Coordinates of C-alpha atoms (C1' of nucleotides) in Angstrom, one line a residue:
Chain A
X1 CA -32.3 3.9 -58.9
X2 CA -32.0 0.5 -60.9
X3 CA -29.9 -1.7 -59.5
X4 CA -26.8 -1.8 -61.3
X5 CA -26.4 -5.5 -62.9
X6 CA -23.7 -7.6 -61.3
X7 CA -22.0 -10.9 -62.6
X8 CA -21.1 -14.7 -61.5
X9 CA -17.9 -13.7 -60.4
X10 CA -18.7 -9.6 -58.9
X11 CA -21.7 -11.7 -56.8
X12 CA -19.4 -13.8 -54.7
X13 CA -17.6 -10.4 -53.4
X14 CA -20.8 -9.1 -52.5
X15 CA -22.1 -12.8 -51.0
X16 CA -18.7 -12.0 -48.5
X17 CA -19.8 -8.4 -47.7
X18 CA -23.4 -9.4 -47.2
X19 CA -22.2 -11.6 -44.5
X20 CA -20.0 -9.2 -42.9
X21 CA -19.2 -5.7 -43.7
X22 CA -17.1 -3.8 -43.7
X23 CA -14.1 -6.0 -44.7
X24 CA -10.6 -4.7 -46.3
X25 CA -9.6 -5.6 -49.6
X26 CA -7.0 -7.4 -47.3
X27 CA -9.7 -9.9 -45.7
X28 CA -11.4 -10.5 -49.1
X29 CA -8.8 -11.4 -51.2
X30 CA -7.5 -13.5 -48.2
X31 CA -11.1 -15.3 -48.8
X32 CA -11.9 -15.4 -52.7
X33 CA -8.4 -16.2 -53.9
X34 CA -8.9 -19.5 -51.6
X35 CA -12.2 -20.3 -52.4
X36 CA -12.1 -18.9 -55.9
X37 CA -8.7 -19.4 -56.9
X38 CA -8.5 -15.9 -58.5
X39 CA -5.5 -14.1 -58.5
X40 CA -4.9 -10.7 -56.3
X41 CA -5.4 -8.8 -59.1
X42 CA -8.2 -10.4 -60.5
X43 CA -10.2 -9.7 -57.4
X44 CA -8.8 -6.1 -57.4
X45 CA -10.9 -6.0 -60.2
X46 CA -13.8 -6.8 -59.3
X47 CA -14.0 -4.9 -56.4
X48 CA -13.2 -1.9 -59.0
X49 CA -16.0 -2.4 -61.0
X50 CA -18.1 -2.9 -58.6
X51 CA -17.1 0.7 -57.0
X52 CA -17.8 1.7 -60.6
X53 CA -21.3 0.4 -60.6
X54 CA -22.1 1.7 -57.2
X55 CA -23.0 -1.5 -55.7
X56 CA -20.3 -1.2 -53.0
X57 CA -18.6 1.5 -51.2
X58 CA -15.2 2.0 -49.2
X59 CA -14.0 4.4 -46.4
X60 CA -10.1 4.9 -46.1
X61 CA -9.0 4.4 -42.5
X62 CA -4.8 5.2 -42.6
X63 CA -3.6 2.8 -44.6
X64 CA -6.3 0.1 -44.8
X65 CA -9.6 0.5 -46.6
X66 CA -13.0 -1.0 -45.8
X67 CA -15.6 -2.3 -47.8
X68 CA -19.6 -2.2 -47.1
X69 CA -21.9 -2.9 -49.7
X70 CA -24.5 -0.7 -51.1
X71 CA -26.9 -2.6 -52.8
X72 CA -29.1 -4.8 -50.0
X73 CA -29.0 -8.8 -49.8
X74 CA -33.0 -8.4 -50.0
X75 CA -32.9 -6.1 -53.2
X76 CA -30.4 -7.9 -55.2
X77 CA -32.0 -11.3 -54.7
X78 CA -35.3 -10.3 -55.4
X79 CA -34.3 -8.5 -58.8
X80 CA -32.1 -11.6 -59.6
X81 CA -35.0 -13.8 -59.0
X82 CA -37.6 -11.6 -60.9
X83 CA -34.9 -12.0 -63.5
X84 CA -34.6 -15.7 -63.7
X85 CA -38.2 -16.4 -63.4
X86 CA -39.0 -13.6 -66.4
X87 CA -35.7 -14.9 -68.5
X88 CA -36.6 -18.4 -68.1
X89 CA -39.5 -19.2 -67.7
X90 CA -41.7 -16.1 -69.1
X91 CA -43.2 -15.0 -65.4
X92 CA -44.7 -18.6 -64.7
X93 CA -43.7 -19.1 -61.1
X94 CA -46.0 -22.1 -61.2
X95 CA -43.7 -23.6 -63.9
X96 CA -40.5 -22.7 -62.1
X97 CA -41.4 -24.4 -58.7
X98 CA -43.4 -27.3 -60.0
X99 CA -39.9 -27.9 -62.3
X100 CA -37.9 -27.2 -59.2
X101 CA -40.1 -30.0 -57.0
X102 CA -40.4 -32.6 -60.4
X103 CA -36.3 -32.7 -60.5
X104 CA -36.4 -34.1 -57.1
X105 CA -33.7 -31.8 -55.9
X106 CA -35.0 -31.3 -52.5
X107 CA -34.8 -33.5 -49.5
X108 CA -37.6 -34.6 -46.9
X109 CA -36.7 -31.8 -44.8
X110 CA -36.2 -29.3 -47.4
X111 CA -40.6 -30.1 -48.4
X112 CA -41.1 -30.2 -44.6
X113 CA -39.5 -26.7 -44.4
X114 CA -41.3 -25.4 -47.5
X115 CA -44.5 -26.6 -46.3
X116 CA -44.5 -24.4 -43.1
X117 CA -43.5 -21.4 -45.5
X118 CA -46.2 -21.8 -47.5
X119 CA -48.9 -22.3 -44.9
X120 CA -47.1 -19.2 -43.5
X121 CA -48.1 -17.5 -46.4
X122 CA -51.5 -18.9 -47.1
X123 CA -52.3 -17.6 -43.8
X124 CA -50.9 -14.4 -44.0
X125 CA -52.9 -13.8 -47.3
X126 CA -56.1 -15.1 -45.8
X127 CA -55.9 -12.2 -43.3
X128 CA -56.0 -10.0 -46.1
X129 CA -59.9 -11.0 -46.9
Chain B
X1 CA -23.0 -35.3 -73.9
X2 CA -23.1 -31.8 -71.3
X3 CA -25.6 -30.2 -72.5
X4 CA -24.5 -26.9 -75.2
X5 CA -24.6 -23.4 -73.0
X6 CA -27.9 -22.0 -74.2
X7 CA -28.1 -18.1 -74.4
X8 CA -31.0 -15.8 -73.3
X9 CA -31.5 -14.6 -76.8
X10 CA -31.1 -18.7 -78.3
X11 CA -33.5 -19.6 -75.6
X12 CA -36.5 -17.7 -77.3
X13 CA -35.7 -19.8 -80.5
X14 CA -35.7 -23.0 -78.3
X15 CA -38.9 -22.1 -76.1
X16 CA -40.5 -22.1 -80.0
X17 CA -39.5 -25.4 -80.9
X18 CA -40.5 -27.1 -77.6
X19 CA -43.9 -25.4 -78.0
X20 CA -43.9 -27.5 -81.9
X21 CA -41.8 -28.9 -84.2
X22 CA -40.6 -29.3 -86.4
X23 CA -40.9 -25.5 -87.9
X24 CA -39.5 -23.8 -91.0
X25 CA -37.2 -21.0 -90.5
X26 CA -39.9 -18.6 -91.7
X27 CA -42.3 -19.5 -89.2
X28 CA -39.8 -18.8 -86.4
X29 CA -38.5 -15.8 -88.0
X30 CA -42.1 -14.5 -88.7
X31 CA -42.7 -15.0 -84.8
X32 CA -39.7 -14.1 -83.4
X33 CA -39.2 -10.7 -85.4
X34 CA -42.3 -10.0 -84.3
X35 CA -42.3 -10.8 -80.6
X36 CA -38.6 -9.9 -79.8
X37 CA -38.3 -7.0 -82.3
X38 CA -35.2 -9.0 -84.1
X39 CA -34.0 -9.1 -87.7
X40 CA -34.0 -11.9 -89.8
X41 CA -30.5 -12.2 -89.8
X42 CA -30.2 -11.9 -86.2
X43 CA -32.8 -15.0 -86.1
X44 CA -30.8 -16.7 -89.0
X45 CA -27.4 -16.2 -86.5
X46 CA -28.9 -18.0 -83.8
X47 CA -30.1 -20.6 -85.6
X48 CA -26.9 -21.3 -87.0
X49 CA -25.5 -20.7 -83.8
X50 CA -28.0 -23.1 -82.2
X51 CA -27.3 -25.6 -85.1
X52 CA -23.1 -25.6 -84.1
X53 CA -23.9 -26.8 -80.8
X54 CA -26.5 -29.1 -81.7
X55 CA -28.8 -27.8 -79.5
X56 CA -31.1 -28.1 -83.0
X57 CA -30.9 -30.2 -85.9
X58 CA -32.5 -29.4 -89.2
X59 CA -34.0 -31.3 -92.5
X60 CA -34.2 -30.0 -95.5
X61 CA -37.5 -30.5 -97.4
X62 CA -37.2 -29.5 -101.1
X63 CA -36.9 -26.0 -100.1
X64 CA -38.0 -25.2 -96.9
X65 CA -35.6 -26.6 -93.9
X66 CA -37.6 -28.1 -91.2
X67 CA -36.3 -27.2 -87.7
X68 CA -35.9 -30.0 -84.8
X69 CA -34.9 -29.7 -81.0
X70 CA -32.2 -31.9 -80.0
X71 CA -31.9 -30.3 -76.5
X72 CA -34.5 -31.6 -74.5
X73 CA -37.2 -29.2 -72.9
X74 CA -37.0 -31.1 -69.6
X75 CA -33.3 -31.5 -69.9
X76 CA -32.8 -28.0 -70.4
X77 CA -34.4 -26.6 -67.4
X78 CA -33.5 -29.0 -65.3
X79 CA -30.0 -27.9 -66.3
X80 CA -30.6 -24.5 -66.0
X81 CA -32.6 -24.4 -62.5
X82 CA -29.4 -26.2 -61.1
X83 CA -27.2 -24.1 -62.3
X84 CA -29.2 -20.8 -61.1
X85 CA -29.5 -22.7 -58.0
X86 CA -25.6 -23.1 -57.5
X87 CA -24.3 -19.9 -58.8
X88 CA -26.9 -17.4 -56.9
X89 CA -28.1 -19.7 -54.2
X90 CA -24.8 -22.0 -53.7
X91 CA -27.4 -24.7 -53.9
X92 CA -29.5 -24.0 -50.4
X93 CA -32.9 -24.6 -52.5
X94 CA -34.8 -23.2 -48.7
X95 CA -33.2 -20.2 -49.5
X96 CA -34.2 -20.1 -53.1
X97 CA -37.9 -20.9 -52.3
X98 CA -38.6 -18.5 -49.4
X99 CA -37.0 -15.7 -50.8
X100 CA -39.5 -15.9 -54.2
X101 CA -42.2 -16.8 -51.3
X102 CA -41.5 -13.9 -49.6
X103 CA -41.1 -11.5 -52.3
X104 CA -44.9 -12.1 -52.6
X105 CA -44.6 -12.8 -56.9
X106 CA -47.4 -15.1 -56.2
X107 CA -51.3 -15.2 -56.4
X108 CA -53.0 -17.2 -54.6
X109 CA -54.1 -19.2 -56.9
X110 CA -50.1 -19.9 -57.1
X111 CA -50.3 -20.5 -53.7
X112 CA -52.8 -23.0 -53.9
X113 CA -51.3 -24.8 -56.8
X114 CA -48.1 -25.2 -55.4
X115 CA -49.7 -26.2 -51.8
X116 CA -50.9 -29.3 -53.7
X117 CA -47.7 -29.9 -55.4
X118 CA -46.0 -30.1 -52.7
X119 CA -48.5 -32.5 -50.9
X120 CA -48.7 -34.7 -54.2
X121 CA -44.4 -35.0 -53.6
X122 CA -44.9 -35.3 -50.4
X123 CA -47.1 -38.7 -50.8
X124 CA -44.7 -39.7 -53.3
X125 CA -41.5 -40.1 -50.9
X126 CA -43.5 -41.5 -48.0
X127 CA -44.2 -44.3 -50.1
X128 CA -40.8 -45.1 -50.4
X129 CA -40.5 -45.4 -46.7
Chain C
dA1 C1' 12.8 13.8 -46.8
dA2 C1' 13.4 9.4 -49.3
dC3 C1' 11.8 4.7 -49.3
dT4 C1' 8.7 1.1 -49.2
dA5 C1' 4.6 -1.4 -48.9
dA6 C1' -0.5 -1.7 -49.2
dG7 C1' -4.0 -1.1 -51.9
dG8 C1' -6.5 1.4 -55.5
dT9 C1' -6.6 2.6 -60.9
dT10 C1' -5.6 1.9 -65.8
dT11 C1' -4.8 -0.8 -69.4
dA12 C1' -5.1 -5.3 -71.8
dC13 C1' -6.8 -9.1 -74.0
dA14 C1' -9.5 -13.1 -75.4
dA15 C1' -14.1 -15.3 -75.2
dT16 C1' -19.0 -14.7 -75.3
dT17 C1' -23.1 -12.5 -76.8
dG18 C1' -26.3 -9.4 -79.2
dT19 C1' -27.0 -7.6 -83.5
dA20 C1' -26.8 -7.8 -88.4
dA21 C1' -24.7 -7.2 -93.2
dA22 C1' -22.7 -9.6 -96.9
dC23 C1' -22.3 -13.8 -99.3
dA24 C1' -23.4 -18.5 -101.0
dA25 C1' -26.1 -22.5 -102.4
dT26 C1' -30.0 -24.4 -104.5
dA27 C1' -34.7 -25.5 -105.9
dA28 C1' -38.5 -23.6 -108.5
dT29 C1' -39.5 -20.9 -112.5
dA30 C1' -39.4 -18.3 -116.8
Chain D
dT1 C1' -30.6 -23.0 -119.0
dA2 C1' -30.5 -18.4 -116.9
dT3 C1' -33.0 -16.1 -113.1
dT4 C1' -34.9 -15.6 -108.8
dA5 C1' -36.3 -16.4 -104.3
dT6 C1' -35.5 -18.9 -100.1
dT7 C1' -32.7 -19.9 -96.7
dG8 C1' -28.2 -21.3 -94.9
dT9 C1' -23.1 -19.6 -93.9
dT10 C1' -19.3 -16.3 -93.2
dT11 C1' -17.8 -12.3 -91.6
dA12 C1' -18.2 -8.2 -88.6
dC13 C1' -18.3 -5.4 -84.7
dA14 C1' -19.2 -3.4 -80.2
dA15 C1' -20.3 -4.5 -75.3
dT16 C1' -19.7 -7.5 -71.5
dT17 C1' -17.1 -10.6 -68.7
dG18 C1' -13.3 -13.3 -66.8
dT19 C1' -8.7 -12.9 -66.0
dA20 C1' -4.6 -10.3 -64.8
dA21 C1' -0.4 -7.3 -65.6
dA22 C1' 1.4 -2.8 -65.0
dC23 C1' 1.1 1.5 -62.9
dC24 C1' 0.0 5.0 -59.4
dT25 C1' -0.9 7.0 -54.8
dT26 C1' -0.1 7.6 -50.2
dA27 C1' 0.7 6.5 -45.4
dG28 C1' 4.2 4.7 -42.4
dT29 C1' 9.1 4.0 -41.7
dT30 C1' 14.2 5.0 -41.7

DNA sequence: AACTAAGGTTTACAATTGTAAACAATAATA
DNA sequence: TATTATTGTTTACAATTGTAAACCTTAGTT
């Protein structure tokens, strides 16, 4: 039940069906070969493997065929971010978000927002005692 | 002056030398083979491979080479964390953050930690107010 | 029923990556 | 100086990935 391992260019089809689903071929290449500038067939392709892997699904309806994903936002994220975090930096979340915060990549609001998460959290896990 | 792509298997040699160097190839290879189950020729590739895009340098002493980062630690995963960021997250760092919040890989110890991270960057852009 | 168009499937091909064998250079040693 | 051990360099090869052409199937249309 692993889920199957997707690439750069397979994850912006599924970033499209997470959004919405179903959508045809039609309405995806209509998106990707704009925002990617990949050729028709290119995208075919894509879409093909990723039928292969089992990570998306399509029903035929006449002549047009829709799209849904089979692999969850929620799953694939989490496995991409166990991934990172194990790939990179060894399982150290500490190192990976202190690293995050030290490159001052985040705005006011962005540490505003992350400090309500985290209380969130804190209290969440406090229940737990 | 980009900084050279830096493979998963290449990292493990670099995560050595940012731990200490300068180090012989033996001592990597002894470590390595050991820890990642690889040959010495597979360690002896990405070295060399490492060396081509002077990601490392090398001296030689008599007979034993002495191996040298040339890729920053710091540089390096700030390069990396920005690119994860783009390519999975399209660079919405919230996102990035609550999803590994809410996929609960922390202790709370973690929690803590980070809590006071966050406070200490915090202080730091209020003083540029 | 033959034709056509929409969209899926097969094949292709180069670059990158993991994995490693074979080869080469050279400093220390016999 | 010939030998050997250490360690770097070249070559190899399959799998994955990005990129896409060529081909096939089938549902509407004439």
């Amino acid at each position: 039940m692993d889920l199957p391992k997707i690439t750069d260019s397979e994850r912006e089809v599924m970033k499209l069906l997470w959004e919405k689903s179903p959508q045809t071929a039609n309405e995806i290449i209509a998106v990707l070969s704009a925002k990617m500038q990949w050729s028709e067939q290119t995208i075919k392709t894509f879409l093909n493997r990723l039928h292969n892997k089992k990570a998306i699904r399509f029903e035929k309806d006449s002549r047009s065929y829709l799209y849904y994903p089979l692999v969850t936002e929620d799953s694939y994220y989490c496995a991409e971010n166990k991934s990172f975090l194990y790939r990179v930096y060894d399982g150290a979340v500490g190192m990976l978000f202190s690293r995050f915060l030290e490159d001052e990549m985040l705005t006011d609001e962005e540490i505003e927002d992350l400090s309500k998460l985290l209380e969130k959290k804190r209290k969440s896990l406090e229940k737990k005692d």
